[in-house]
Coordinates of C-alpha atoms in Angstrom, one line a residue:
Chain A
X243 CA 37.6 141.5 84.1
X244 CA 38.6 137.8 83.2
X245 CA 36.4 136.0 85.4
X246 CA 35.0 133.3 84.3
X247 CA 32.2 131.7 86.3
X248 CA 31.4 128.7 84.6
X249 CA 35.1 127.6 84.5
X250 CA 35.6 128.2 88.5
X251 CA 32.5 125.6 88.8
X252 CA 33.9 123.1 87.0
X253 CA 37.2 123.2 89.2
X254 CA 35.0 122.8 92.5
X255 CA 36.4 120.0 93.3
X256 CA 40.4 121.6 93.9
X257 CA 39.2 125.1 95.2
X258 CA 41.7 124.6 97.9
X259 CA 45.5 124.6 97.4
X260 CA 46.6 121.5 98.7
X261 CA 49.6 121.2 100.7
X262 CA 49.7 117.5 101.2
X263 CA 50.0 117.0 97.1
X264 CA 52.7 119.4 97.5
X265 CA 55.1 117.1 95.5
X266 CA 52.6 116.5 92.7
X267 CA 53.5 118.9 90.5
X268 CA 50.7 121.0 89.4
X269 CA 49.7 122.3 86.1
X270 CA 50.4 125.7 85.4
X271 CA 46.6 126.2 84.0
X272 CA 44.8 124.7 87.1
X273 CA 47.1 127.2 89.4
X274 CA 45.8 129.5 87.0
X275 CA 42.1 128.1 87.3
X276 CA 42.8 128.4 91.5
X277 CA 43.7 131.7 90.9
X278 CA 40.6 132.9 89.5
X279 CA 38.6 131.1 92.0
X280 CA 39.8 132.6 94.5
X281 CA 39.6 136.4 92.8
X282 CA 36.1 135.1 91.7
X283 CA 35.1 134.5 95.3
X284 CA 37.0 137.7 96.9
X285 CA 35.7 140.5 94.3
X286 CA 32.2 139.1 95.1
X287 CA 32.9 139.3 98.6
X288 CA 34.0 143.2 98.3
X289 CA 30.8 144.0 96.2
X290 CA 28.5 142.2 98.8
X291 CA 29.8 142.5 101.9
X292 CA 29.6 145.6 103.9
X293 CA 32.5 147.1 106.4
X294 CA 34.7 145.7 108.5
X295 CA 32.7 142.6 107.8
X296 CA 34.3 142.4 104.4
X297 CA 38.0 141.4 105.3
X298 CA 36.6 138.9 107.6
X299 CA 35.3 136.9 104.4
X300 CA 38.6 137.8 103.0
X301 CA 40.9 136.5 105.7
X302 CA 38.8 133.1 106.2
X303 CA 38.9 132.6 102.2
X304 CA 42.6 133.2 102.1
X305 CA 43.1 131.7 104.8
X306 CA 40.9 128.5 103.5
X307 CA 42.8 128.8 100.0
X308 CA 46.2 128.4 101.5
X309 CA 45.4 126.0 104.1
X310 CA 46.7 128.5 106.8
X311 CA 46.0 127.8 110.6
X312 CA 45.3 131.9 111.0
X313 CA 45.2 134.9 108.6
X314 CA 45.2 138.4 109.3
X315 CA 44.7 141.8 107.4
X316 CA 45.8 144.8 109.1
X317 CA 45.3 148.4 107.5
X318 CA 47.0 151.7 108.0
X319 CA 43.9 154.2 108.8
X320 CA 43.6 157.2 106.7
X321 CA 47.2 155.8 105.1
X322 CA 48.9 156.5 108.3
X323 CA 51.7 153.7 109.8
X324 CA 50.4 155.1 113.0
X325 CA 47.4 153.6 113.0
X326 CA 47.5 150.2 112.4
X327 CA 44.5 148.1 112.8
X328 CA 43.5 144.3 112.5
X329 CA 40.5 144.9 110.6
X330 CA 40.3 140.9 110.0
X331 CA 41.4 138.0 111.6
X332 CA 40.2 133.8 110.6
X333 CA 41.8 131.1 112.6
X334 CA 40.6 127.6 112.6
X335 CA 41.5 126.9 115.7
X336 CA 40.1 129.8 118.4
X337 CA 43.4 129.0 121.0
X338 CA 45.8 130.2 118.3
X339 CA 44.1 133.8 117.5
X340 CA 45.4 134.4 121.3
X341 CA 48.7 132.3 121.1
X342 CA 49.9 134.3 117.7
X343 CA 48.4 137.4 118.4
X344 CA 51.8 139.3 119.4
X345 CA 53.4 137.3 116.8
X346 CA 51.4 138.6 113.8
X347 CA 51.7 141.8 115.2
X348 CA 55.7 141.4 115.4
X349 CA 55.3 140.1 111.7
X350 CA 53.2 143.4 110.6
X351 CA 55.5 145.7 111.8
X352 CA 58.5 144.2 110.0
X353 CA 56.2 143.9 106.7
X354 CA 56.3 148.1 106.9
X355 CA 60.0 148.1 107.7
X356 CA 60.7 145.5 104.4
X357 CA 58.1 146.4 102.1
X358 CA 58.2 143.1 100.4
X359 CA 57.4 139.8 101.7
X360 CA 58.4 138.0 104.8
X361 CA 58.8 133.8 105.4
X362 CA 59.4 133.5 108.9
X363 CA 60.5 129.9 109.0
X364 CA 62.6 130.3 106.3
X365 CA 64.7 133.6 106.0
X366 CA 63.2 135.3 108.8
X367 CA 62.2 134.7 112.1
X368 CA 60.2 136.4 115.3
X369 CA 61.4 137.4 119.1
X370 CA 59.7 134.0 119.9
X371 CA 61.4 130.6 119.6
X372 CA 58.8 128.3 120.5
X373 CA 56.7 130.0 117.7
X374 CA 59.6 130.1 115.4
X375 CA 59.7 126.0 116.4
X376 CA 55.9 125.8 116.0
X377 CA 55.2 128.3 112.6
X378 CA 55.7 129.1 109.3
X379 CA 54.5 132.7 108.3
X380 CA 53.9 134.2 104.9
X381 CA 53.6 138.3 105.4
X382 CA 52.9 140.3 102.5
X383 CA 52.9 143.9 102.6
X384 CA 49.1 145.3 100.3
X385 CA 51.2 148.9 98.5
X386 CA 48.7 150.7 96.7
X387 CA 50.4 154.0 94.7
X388 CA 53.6 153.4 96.1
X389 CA 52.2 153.5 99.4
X390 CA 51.6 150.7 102.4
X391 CA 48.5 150.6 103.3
X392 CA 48.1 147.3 105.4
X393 CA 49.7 144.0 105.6
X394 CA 48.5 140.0 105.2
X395 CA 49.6 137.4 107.2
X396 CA 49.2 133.6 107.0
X397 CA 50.1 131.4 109.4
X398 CA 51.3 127.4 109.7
X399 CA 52.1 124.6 111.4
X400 CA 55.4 123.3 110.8
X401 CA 55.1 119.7 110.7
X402 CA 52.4 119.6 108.2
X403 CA 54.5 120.8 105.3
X404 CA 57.5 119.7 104.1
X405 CA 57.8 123.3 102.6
X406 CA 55.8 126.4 103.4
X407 CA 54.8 126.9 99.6
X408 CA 57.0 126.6 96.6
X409 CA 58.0 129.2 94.3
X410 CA 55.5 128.5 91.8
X411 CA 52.3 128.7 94.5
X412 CA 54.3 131.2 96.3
X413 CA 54.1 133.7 92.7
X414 CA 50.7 132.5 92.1
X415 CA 49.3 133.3 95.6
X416 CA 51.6 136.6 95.6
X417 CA 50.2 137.8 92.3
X418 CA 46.8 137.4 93.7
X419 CA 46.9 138.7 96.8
X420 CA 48.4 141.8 95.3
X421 CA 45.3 141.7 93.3
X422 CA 43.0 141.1 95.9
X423 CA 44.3 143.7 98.4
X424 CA 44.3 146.8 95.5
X425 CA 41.1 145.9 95.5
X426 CA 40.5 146.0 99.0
X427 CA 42.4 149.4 99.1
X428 CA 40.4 151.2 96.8
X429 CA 37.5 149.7 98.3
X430 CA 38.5 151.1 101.5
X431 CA 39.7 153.9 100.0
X432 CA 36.4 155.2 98.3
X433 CA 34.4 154.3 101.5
X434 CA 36.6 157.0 103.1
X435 CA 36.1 158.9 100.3
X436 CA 32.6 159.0 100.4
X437 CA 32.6 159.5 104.4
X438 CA 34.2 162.5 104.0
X439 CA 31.6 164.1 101.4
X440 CA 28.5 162.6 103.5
X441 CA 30.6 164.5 106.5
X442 CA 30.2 167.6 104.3
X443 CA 27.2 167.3 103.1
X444 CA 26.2 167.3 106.3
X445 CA 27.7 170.3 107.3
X446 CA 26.2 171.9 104.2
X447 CA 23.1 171.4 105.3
X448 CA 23.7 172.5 108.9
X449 CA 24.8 175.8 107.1
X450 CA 21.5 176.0 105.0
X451 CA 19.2 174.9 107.7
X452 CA 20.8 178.4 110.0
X453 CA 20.5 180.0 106.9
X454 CA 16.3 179.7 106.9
X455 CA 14.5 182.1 108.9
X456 CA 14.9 180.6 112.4
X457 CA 13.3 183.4 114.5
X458 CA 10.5 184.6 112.7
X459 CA 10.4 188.7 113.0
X460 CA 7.6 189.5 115.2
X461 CA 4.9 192.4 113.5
X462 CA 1.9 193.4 115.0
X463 CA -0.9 192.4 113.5
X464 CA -0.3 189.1 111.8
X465 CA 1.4 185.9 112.0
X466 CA 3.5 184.2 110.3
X467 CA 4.2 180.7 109.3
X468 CA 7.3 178.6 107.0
X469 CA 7.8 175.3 106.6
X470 CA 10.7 174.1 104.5
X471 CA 11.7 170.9 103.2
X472 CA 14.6 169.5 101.1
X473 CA 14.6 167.0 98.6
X474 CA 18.4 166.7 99.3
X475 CA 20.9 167.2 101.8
X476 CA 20.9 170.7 100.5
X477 CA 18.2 172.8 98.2
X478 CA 17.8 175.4 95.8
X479 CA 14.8 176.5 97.6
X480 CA 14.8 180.5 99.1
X481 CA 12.6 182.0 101.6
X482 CA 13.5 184.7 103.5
X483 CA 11.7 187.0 106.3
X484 CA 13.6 190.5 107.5
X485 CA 12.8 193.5 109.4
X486 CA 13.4 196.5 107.2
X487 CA 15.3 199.7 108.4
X488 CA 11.6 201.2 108.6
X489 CA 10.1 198.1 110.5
X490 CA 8.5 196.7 107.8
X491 CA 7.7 193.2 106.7
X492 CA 10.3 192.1 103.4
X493 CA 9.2 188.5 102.6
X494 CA 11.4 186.7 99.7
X495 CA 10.7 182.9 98.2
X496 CA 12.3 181.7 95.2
X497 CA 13.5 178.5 93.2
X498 CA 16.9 177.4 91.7
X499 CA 17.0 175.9 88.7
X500 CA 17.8 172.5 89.7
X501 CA 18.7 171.0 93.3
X502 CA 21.2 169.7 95.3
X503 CA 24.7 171.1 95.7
X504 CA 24.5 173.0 92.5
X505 CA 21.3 174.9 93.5
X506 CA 22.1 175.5 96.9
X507 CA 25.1 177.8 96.1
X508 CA 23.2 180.0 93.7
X509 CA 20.7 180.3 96.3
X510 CA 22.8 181.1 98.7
X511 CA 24.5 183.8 96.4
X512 CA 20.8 185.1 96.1
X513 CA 20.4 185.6 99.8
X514 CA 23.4 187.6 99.9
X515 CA 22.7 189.9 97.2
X516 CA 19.0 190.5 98.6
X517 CA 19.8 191.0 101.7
X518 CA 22.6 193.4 101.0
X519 CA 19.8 195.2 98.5
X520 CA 16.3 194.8 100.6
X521 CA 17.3 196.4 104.1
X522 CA 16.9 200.1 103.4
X523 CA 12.9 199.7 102.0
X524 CA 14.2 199.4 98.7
X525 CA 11.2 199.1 96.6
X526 CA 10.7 195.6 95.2
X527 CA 11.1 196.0 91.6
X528 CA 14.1 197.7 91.9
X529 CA 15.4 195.1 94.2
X530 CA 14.6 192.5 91.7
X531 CA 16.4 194.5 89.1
X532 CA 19.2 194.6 91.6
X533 CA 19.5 190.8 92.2
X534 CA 18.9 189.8 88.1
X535 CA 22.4 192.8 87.5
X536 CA 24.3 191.5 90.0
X537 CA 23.9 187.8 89.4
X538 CA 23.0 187.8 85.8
X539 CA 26.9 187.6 84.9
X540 CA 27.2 184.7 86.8
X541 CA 24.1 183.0 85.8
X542 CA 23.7 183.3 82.6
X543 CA 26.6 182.0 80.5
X544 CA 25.8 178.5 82.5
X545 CA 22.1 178.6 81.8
X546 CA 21.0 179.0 85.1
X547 CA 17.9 180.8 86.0
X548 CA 16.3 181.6 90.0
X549 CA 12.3 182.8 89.9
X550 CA 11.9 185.1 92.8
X551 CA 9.1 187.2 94.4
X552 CA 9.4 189.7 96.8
X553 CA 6.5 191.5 99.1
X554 CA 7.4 193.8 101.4
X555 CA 4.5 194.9 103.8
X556 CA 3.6 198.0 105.5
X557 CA 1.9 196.5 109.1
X558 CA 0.3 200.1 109.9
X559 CA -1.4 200.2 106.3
X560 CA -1.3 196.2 105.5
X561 CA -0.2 197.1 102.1
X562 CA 1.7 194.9 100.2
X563 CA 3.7 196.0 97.4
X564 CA 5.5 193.3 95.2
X565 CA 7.3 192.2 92.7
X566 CA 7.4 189.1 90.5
X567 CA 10.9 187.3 89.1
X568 CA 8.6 184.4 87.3
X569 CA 8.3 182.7 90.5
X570 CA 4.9 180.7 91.2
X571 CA 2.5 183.5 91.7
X572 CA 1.3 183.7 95.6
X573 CA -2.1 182.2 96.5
X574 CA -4.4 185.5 98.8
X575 CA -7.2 184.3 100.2
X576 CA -9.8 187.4 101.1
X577 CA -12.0 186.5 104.2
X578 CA -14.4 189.1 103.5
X579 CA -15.4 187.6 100.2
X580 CA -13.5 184.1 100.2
X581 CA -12.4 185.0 96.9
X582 CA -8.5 184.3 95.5
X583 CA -6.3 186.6 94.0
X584 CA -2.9 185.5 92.6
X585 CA -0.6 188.2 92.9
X586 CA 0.9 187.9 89.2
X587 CA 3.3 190.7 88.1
X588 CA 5.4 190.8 84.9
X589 CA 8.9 190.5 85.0
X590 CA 11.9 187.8 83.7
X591 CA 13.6 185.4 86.0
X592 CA 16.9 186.3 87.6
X593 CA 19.8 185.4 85.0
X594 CA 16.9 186.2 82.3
X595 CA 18.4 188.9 80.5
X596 CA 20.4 192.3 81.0
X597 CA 19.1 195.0 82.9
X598 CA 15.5 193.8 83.2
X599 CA 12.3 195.7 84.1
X600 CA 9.9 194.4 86.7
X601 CA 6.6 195.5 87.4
X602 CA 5.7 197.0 90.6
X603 CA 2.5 196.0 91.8
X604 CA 0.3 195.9 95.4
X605 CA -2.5 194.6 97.4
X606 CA -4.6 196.1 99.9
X607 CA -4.9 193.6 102.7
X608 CA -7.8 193.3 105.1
X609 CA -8.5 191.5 108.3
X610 CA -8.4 188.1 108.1
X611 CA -6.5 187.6 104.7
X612 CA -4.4 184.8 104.2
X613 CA -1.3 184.9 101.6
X614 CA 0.7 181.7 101.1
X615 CA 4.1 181.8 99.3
X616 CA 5.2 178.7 98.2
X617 CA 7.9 176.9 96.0
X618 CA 7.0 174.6 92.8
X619 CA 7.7 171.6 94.6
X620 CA 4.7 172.3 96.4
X621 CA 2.1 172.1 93.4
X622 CA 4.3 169.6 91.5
X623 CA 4.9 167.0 94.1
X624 CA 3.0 163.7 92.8
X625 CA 1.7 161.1 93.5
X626 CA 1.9 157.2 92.8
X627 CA -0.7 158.2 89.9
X628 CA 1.3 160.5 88.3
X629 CA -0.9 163.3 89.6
X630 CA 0.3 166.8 90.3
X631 CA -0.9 168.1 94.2
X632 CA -1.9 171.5 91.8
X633 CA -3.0 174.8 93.0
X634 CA -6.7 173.9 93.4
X635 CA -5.7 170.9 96.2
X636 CA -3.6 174.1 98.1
X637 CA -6.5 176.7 97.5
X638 CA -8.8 173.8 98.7
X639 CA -6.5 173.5 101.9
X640 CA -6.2 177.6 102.4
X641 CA -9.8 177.4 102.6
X642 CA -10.2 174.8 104.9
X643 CA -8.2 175.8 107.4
X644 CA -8.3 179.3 107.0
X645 CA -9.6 179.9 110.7
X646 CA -6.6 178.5 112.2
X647 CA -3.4 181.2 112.4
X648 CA -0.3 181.2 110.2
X649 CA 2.0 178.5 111.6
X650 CA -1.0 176.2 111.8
X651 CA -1.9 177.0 108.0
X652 CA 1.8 176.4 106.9
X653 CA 1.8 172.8 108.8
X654 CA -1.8 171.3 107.6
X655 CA -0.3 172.6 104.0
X656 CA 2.9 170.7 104.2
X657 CA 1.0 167.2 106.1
X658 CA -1.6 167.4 103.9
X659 CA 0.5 167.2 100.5
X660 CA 2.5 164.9 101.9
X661 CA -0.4 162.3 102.9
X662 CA -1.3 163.3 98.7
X663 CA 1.9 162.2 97.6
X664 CA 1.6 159.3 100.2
X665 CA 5.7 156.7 100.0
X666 CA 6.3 158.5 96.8
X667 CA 9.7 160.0 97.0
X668 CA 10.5 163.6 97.2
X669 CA 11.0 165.0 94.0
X670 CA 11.8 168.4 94.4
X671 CA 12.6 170.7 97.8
X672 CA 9.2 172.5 99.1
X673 CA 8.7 175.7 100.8
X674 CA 6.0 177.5 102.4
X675 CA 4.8 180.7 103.9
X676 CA 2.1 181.7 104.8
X677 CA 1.0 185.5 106.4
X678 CA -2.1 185.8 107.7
X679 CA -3.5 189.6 108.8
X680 CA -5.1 189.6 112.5
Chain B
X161 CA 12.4 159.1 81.3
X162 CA 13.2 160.6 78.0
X163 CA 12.9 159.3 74.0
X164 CA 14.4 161.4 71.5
X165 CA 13.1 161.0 67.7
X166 CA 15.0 163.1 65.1
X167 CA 15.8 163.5 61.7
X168 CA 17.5 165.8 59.3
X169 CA 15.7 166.5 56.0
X170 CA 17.0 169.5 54.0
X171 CA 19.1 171.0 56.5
X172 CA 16.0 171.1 59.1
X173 CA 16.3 169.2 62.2
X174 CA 13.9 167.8 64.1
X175 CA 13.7 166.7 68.0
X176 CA 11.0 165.4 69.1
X177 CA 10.9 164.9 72.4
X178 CA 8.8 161.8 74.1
X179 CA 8.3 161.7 77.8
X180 CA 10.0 164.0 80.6
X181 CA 12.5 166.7 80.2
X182 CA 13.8 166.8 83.4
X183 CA 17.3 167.2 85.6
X184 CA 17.8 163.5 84.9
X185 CA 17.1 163.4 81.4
X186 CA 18.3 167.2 79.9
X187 CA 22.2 166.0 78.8
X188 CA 20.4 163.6 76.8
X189 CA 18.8 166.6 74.9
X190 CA 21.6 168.4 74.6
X191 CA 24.1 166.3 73.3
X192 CA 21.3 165.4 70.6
X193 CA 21.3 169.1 69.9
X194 CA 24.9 169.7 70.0
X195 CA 25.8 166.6 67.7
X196 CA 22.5 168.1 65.1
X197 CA 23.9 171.8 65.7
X198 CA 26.4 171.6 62.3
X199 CA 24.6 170.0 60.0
X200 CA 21.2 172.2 60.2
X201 CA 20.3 175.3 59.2
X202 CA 17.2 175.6 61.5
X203 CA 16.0 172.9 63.8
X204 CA 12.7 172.5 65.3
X205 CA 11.7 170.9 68.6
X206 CA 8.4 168.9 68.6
X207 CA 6.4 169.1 72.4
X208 CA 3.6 166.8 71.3
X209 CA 4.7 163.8 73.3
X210 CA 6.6 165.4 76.0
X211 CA 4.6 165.2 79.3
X212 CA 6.6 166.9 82.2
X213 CA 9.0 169.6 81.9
X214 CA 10.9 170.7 85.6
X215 CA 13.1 174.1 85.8
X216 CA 16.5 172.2 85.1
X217 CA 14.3 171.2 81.2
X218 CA 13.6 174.8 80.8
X219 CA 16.8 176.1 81.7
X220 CA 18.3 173.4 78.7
X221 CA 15.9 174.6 76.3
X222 CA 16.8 178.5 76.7
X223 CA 20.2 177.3 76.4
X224 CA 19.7 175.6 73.1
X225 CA 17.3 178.5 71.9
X226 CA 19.9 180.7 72.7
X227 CA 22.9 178.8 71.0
X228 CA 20.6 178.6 67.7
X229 CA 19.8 182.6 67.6
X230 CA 23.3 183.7 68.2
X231 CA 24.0 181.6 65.3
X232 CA 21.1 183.2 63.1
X233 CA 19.6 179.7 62.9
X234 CA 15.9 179.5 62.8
X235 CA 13.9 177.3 65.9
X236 CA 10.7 176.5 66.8
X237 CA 9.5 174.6 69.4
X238 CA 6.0 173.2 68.0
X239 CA 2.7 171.4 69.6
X240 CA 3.3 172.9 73.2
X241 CA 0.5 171.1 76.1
X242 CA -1.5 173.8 77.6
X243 CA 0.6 173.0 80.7
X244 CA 4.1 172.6 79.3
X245 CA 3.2 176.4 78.2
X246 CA 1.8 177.6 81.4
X247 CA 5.2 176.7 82.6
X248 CA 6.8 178.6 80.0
X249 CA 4.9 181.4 80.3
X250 CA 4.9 181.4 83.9
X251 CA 8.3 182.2 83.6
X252 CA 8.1 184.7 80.7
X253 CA 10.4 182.4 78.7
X254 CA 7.9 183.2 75.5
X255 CA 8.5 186.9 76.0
X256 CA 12.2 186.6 76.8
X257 CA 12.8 184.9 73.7
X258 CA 10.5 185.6 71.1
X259 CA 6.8 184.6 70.8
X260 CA 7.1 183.5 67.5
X261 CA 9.1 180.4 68.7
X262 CA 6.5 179.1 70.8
X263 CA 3.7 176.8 68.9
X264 CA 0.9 175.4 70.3

C-alpha cells in the first residue's frame, strides 16, 4: 500500500478538514496528504479493532475528518437490503443521535434506491423540514462487486458552512470513503466467512465426537476403558469397539497421516470400510487386507498412509488374535509375572502397497492382564524440554495403576501425560484403550 | 523447523535435512526435491541432522522415494538416528521400499 507514515506525522497539524478555511483554496498535495491520514488511521483501525467495535472508530474518525455533527455506517447483513443495521454511529453532540435518528435512516434507504450519493441540502431533501432547515447530509452508498452492502452518512449544521464541501473535498473524501468502506466490506465479509467455517468445524466435530465409541459394549469378564483427545477441531485418530455377529470383542485403533480436516475424512472412510468388513468374525489379517484393497486406490496416489491394529477377542477363551497395519504396537501387561509383551506383527500400512499380506498373530490372556492401545500422540507428546512422554513413562503408569479397572487405567494414562507435557500445546490427537481381563 | 542444505555434483543430489520433518515443514522438502528432480540422476537424502520426523514427514519421503524409482533413479537416504529408523521400521517403510535405501 502507499502509506506513508512518516509523511502523515509531519501533517499533524491539518489532520482535520477544515471547513472554516473553506475559501482558502487548498493544495491539491495536502488534500492528498489528508487523504492518506485518514486511510492511515482507518486501515489501522480495521487491523486492530475487533467487531462491531471497529465502525465505531470509523464513524468517529470520519466523522472527526469531515467536521460532521453525526456519522453513521449502516450494513446490509449477509448482503441482504432486508437487513439493515447501524453497526456505527459518532455524534458530538449526544441530543442529535436521537433528533436525526429517523432522518439518517430516511437518508439510508434512499442511498439503496440511488446507488450513488445523496446531498440533502443541496439536491435532495428528507420528509422533515425543520431538519432540512437545520442539516446538510452527505450519504454515500459502500458497493462492493456491484453490490450495496451498507451506506455512510454525515451530518451538518447549516449555518456553519457556507457550502457543505466543494467538489474538490467532495472527490477527495468520495474516493476515500470508497476506499475505506471496500475495506470494511471485505473485512466484514471474511469475518462472516470464517464464522461460517468455525460453524462447520463445529459440526464436524459433533459428527466425529458420535462417531467414537459412546456406549462401550459390555463383555463379561473385563472392562474397558477410551479416552480420546483431538489436537484439532477434528482428528485423524481411530478407535473403535463392536460386538461381533458371534459376541465377541473386535477392538480397532489407528492413525492418519496428518491431522485436522484432511485426516479426519480418511479416517472416517476407514471406519466405514472396517466396519462393513469386521462384523461377521472376519479374521483380522484378512480384514486388514480388506481395509489396505479397498482404500489403497484412494490413498495411495496422494501419499497418504493410516497404521491400524485390530484385536478381536474371544471372552469365553480370552484369546486374542490380531493383526498389525504398522500401527504403534499395543503395550500387555501380565499380572502373573509383571512382565510386557508388545503385541508386534508384520504387515504394511494401509495405502502401503497392493494386495498386502498381514500376519496373523494371538495372545493367551490371563486374569488380571492389562492391554492398552494407544495412538502416537501418546508417546510423542512433549514437553517444554523437547522430551518425548515415550513408552517407558506409559509402561511405568500401566504398572502403577494396574490394580485400578479399565476406565480408571485409561484416565490416570491420559492426566498423567498431560501433567508431563505440562502448558505445552497439543501436538498431535491422542487415543487410548485400555482392556483389562477380570 | 526445517533447514535444507543441497547440492548437485555430477548429477547426484544431495538433501540434507536439518531439524524437523514434519506437517509444517514437508512442502518445504518437496518443492526442494521437485525443483532437484531434472537435473539428477540419483539423489541422496542425508538424516544426520534431522531430529524429529511425524507421519505427515514419512508419508513425503515415500512419496519422493516413490517418484525417484518409477523414474529408475537411484536414492538413498543415509545416516538414519536409531529413532528416526525405529519410526521407519515401525512402519515397515524399509521393507516396503527396499532395505538397501535405508543407511544408518
Amino acid at each position: 500500500m502507499f502509506f506513508n507514515k512518516k509523511e502523515i506525522e509531519n501533517n499533524e497539524d491539518d489532520i482535520v478538514l477544515d471547513n472554516t478555511k473553506e475559501q482558502t483554496p487548498t493544495s491539491h498535495a495536502e488534500l492528498y496528504n489528508r487523504e492518506l491520514d485518514l486511510l492511515y488511521d482507518v486501515t489501522l483501525a480495521i487491523i486492530s479493532t475487533d467487531g462491531k467495535e471497529v465502525c465505531d472508530v470509523i464513524t468517529r474518525l470520519l466523522g472527526e475528518f469531515t467536521k460532521s455533527k453525526v456519522c453513521s455506517l449502516w450494513f446490509f447483513e449477509n448482503g441482504q437490503v432486508l437487513k439493515k443495521v447501524r453497526k456505527g454511529f459518532y455524534s458530538i453532540e449526544n441530543e442529535l443521535l436521537q433528533k436525526l435518528s429517523t432522518a439518517d435512516f430516511e437518508l439510508m434507504e434512499k442511498l439503496v434506491e440511488a446507488r450513488e450519493p445523496l446531498l440533502i441540502g443541496r439536491n435532495h431533501s428528507t420528509n422533515d423540514p425543520t431538519i432540512n432547515k437545520l442539516f446538510y447530509a452527505l450519504g454515500m452508498p459502500i458497493i462492493v462487486h456491484g453490490e450495496i452492502m451498507g451506506v455512510l452518512n454525515l451530518w451538518k449544521y447549516k449555518e456553519e458552512n457556507v457550502d457543505f464541501f466543494s467538489d474538490k473535498q467532495l472527490s477527495t473524501l468520495s474516493k476515500a470513503i470508497n476506499n475505506i468502506a471496500c475495506g470494511i466490506a471485505n473485512n466484514l465479509f471474511n469475518r462472516q466467512h470464517q464464522d461460517r467455517i468455525k460453524k462447520e468445524l463445529q459440526i464436524a466435530q459433533r459428527i466425529q465426537v458420535n462417531l467414537m465409541p459412546k456406549k462401550l459394549p459390555r463383555f463379561s469378564g473385563i472392562t474397558i476403558g477410551v479416552r480420546a483427545d483431538s489436537a484439532n477441531e477434528v482428528g485423524g485418530d481411530y478407535l473403535d469397539l463392536i460386538e461381533t455377529s458371534n459376541k465377541n470383542l473386535g477392538i480397532v485403533i489407528g492413525d492418519v497421516m496428518g491431522k485436522g480436516i484432511p485426516a479426519s475424512l480418511h479416517m472416517v472412510m476407514t471406519r466405514t470400510v472396517f466396519r462393513t468388513t469386521a462384523r461377521n468374525d472376519i479374521s483380522p489379517d484378512l480384514v486388514l487386507k480388506e481395509i489396505n484393497n479397498v482404500l489403497y486406490p484412494d490413498l495411495s496416489p496422494q501419499g497418504i498412509f493410516v497404521t491400524l491394529f485390530y484385536g478381536l477377542y474371544h471372552p469365553t477363551s480370552k484369546l486374542l488374535l490380531y493383526a498389525n497395519a504398522a500401527h504403534n504396537p499395543p503395550i500387555v501387561l501380565h499380572a502373573a509375572t509383571g512382565e510386557f509383551t508388545l503385541l508386534k506383527a508384520k504387515g504394511v500400512f494401509i495405502g502401503g502397497k497392493e494386495d498386502p499380506e498381514y500376519t496373523l498373530q494371538s495372545i493367551q490372556l490371563a486374569s488380571g492382564d492389562i492391554v492398552v492401545f494407544y495412538s502416537d500422540g501418546l508417546k510423542e507428546a512433549m514437553n517444554k524440554k523437547k522430551e518425548q512422554y515415550g513408552i517407558d513413562r506409559i509402561k511405568d503408569n500401566i504398572k502403577k495403576y494396574s490394580f485400578y479397572d479399565a476406565a480408571s487405567i485409561s484416565d490416570c494414562l491420559f492426566i498423567n501425560q498431560s501433567k508431563f507435557t505440562e502448558h505445552c500445546e497439543q501436538a498431535d490427537d491422542i487415543t487410548i484403550a485400555v482392556l483389562k481381563v477380570e | 523447523m526445517l533447514d535444507i542444505e543441497s547440492k548437485i555434483e555430477n548429477n547426484i543430489g544431495t538433501i540434507a535435512l536439518i531439524g524437523e520433518l514434519d506437517i509444517a515443514s514437508v512442502e518445504l522438502f518437496k518443492s526442494k526435491f521437485e525443483s532437484f528432480r531434472t537435473q539428477i540422476k540419483s539423489l541422496v537424502i542425508d538424516f544426520s541432522k534431522l531430529n524429529f520426523l511425524d507421519s505427515t514427514g514419512v508419508g513425503s519421503l515415500i512419496q519422493v522415494i516413490r517418484k525417484l524409482k518409477e523414474a529408475n533413479m537411484e536414492v538413498n537416504v543415509i545416516n538414519i538416528s536409531e529413532e528416526v529408523y525405529e519410526v521407519l521400521d515401525l512402519l515397515g517403510i524399509p521393507e516396503l521400499l527396499g532395505n538397501e535405501i535405508f543407511e544408518f
